[in-house]
Coordinates of N, CA and C in Angstrom, one line a residue:
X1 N 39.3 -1.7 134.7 CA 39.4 -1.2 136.1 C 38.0 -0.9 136.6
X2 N 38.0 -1.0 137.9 CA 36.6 -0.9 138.6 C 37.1 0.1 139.9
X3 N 36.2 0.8 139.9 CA 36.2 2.3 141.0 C 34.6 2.1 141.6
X4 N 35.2 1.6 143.2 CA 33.9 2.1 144.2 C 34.3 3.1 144.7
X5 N 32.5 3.6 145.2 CA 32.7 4.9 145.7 C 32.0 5.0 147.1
X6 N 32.0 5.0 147.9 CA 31.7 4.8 149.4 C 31.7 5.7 150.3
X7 N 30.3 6.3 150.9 CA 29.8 8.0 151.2 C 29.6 6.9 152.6
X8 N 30.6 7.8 153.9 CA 30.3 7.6 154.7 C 29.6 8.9 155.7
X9 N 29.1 8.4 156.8 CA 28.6 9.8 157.9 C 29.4 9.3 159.1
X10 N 30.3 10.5 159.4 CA 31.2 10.0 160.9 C 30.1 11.0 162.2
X11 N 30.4 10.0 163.5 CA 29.8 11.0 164.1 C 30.4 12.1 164.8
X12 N 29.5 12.9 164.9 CA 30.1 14.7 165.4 C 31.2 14.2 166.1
X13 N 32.3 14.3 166.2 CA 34.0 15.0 166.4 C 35.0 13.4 166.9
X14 N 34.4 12.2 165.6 CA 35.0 11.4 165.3 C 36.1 12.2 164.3
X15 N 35.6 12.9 163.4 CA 36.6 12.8 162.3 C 37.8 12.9 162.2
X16 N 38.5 13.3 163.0 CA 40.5 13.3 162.8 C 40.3 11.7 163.1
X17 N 40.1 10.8 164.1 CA 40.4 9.9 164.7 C 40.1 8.7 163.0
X18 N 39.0 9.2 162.4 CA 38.1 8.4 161.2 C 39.3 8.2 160.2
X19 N 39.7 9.7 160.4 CA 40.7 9.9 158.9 C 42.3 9.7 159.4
X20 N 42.4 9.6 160.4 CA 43.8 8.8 160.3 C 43.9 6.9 160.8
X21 N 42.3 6.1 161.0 CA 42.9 5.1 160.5 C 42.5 4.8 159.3
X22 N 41.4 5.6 158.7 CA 41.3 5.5 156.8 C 42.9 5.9 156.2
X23 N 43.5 6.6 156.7 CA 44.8 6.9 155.7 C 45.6 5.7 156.1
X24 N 45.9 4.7 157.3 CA 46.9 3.9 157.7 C 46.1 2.7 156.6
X25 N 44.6 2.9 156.7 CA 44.3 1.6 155.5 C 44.9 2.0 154.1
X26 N 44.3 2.9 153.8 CA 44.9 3.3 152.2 C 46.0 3.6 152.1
X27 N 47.0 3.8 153.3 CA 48.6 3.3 153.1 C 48.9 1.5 152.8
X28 N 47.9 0.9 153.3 CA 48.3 -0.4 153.5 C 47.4 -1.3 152.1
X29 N 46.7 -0.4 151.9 CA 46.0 -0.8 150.2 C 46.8 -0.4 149.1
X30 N 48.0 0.1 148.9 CA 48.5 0.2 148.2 C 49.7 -1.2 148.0
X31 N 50.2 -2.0 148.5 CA 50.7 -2.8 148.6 C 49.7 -4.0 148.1
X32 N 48.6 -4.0 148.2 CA 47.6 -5.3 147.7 C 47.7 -5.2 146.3
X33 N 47.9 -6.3 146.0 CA 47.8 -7.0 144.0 C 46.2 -6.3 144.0
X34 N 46.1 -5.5 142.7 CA 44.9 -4.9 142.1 C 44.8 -3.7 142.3
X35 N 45.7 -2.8 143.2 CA 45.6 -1.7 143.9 C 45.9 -0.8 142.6
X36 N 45.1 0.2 142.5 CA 45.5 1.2 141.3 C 45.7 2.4 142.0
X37 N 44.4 3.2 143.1 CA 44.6 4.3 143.3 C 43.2 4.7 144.3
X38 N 43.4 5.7 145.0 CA 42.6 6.3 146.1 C 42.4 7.4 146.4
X39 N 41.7 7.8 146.9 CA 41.1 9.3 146.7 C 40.3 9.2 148.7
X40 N 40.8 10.0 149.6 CA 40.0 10.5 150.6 C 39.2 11.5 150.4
X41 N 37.7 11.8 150.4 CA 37.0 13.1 150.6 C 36.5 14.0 151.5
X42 N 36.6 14.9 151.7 CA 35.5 15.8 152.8 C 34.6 16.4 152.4
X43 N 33.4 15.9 152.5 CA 32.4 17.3 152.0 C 32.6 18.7 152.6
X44 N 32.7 19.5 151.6 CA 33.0 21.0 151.6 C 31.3 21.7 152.6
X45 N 30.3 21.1 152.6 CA 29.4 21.3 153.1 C 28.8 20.5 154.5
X46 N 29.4 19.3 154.7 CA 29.1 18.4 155.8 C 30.6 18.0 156.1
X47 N 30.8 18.9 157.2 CA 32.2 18.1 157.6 C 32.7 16.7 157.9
X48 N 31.5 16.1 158.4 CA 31.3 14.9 159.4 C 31.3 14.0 158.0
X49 N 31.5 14.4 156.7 CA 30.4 13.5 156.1 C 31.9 13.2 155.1
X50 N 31.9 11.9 154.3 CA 33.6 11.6 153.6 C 33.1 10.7 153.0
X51 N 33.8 11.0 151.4 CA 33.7 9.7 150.3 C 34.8 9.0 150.2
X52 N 35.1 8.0 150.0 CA 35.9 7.0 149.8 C 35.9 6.9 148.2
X53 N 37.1 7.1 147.2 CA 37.4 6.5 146.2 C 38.1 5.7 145.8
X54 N 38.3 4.3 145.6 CA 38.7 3.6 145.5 C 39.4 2.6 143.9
X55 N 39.9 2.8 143.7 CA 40.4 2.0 142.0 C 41.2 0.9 142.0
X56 N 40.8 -0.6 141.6 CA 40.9 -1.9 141.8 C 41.1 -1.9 140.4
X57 N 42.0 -3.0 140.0 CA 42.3 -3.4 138.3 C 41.0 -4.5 138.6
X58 N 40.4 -5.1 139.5 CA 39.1 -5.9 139.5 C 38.8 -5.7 140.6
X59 N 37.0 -6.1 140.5 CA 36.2 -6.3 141.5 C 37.0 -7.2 143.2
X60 N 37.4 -8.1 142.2 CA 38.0 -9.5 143.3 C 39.2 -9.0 143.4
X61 N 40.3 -8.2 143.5 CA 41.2 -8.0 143.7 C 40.6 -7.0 145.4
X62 N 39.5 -6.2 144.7 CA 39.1 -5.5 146.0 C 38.6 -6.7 147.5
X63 N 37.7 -7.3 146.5 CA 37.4 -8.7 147.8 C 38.3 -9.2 148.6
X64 N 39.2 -9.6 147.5 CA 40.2 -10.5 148.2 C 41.3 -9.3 149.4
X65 N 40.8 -7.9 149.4 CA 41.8 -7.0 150.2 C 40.8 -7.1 151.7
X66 N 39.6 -7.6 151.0 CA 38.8 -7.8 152.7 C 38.6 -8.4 153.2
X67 N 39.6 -9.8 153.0 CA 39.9 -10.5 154.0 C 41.6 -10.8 154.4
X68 N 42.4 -9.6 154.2 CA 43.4 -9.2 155.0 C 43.2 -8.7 156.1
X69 N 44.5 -9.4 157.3 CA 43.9 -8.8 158.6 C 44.1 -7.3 159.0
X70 N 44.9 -6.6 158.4 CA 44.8 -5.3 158.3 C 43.2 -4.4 157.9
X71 N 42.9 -5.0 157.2 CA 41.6 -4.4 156.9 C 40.7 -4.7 157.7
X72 N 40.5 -6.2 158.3 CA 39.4 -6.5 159.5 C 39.9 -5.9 160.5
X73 N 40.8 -5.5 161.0 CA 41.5 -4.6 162.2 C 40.9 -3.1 162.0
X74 N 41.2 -2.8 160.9 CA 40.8 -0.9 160.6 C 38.9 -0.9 160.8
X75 N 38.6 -1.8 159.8 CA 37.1 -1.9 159.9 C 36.7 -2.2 161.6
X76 N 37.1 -2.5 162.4 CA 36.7 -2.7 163.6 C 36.9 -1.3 164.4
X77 N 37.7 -0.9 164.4 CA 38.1 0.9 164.6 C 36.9 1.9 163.9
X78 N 36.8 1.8 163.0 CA 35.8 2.6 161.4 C 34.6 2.2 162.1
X79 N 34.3 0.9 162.3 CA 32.6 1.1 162.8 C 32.1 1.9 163.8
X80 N 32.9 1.9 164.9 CA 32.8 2.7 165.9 C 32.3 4.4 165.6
X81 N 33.1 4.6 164.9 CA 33.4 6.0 164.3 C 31.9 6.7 163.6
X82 N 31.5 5.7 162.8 CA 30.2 6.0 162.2 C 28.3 6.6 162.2
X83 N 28.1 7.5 162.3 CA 26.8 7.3 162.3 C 25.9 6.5 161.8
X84 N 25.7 6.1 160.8 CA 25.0 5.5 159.6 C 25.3 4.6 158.9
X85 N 25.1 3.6 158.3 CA 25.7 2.6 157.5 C 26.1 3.3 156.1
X86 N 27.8 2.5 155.7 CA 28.4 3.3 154.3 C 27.0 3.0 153.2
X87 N 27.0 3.5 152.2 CA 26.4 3.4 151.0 C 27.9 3.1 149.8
X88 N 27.9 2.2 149.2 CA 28.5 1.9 148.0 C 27.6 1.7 146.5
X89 N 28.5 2.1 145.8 CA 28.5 2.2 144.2 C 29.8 1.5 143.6
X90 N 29.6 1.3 142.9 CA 30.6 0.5 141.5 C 30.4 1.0 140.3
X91 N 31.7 1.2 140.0 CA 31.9 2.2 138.6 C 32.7 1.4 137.6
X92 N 32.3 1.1 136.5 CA 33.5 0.5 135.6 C 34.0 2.1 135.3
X93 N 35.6 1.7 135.0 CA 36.6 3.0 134.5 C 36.1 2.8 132.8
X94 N 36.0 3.7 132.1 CA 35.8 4.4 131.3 C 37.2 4.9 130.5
X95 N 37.7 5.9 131.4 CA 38.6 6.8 131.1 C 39.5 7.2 132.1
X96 N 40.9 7.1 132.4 CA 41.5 7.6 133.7 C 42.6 8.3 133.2
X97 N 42.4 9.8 133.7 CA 43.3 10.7 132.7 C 44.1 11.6 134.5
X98 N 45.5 11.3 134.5 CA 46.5 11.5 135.3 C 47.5 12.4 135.0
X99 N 48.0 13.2 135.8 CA 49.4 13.8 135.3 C 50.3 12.7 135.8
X100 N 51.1 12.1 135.0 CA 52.3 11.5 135.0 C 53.3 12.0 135.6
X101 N 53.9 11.2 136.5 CA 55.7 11.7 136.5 C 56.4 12.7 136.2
X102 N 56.3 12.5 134.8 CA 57.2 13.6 133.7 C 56.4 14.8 134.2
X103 N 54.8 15.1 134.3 CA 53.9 16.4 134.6 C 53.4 16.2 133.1
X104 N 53.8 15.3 132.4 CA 52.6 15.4 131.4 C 51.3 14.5 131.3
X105 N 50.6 14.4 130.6 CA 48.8 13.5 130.7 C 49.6 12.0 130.5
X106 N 49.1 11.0 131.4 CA 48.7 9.6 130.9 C 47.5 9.6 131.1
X107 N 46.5 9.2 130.0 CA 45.2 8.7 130.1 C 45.4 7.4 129.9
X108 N 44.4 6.6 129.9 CA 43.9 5.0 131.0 C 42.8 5.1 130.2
X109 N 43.0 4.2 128.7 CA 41.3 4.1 128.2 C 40.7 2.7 128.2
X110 N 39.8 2.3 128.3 CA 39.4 0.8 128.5 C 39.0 0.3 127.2
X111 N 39.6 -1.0 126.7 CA 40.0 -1.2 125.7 C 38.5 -2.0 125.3
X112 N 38.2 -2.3 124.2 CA 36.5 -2.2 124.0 C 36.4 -3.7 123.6

């Protein structure tokens, strides 16, 4: 599994408008082949300021989500919104440790 991480800056008193069509995307990223899991952030210290976590079973499963027309639609909304250009990182998974269903642990180990 592969996890980007994507620190954006919205500008001053975009963010409700930022964060509800980032949630209509990551409602509609869950339905893409590769989709594992997502995470919206707020910094507790910069309101304006939000990470994207992102978990793809591959790199190219994420590619291939960015040229659905739902994503070119949101990104055209999302630019607007922004002060700054995003910064991205890529993370190979390691370890992905979940409360399950039941409320007990599934960990996610990457097999060597």
């Amino acid at each position: 599994m592969m996890t980007i991480v994507t620190d954006v800056q919205l500008k001053k008193g975009a963010e409700g408008e930022w964060d509800a069509v980032m949630r209509e995307r990551m409602e509609a990223a869950k339905d893409q082949p590769g989709w594992v899991g997502g995470q919206l952030l707020r910094s507790d210290r910069e309101p304006s300021r939000r990470t994207i976590v992102g978990t793809w079973r591959t790199r190219e499963d994420w590619e291939r989500w960015h040229h659905d027309p739902l994503f070119a639609e949101t990104r055209r909304q999302l630019d607007g919104l922004v002060s700054a250009p995003e910064e991205h990182s890529w993370h190979e998974v390691v370890l992905d440790v979940r409360t399950s269903a039941n409320g007990g642990r599934a960990p996610h180990r990457k097999s060597a």
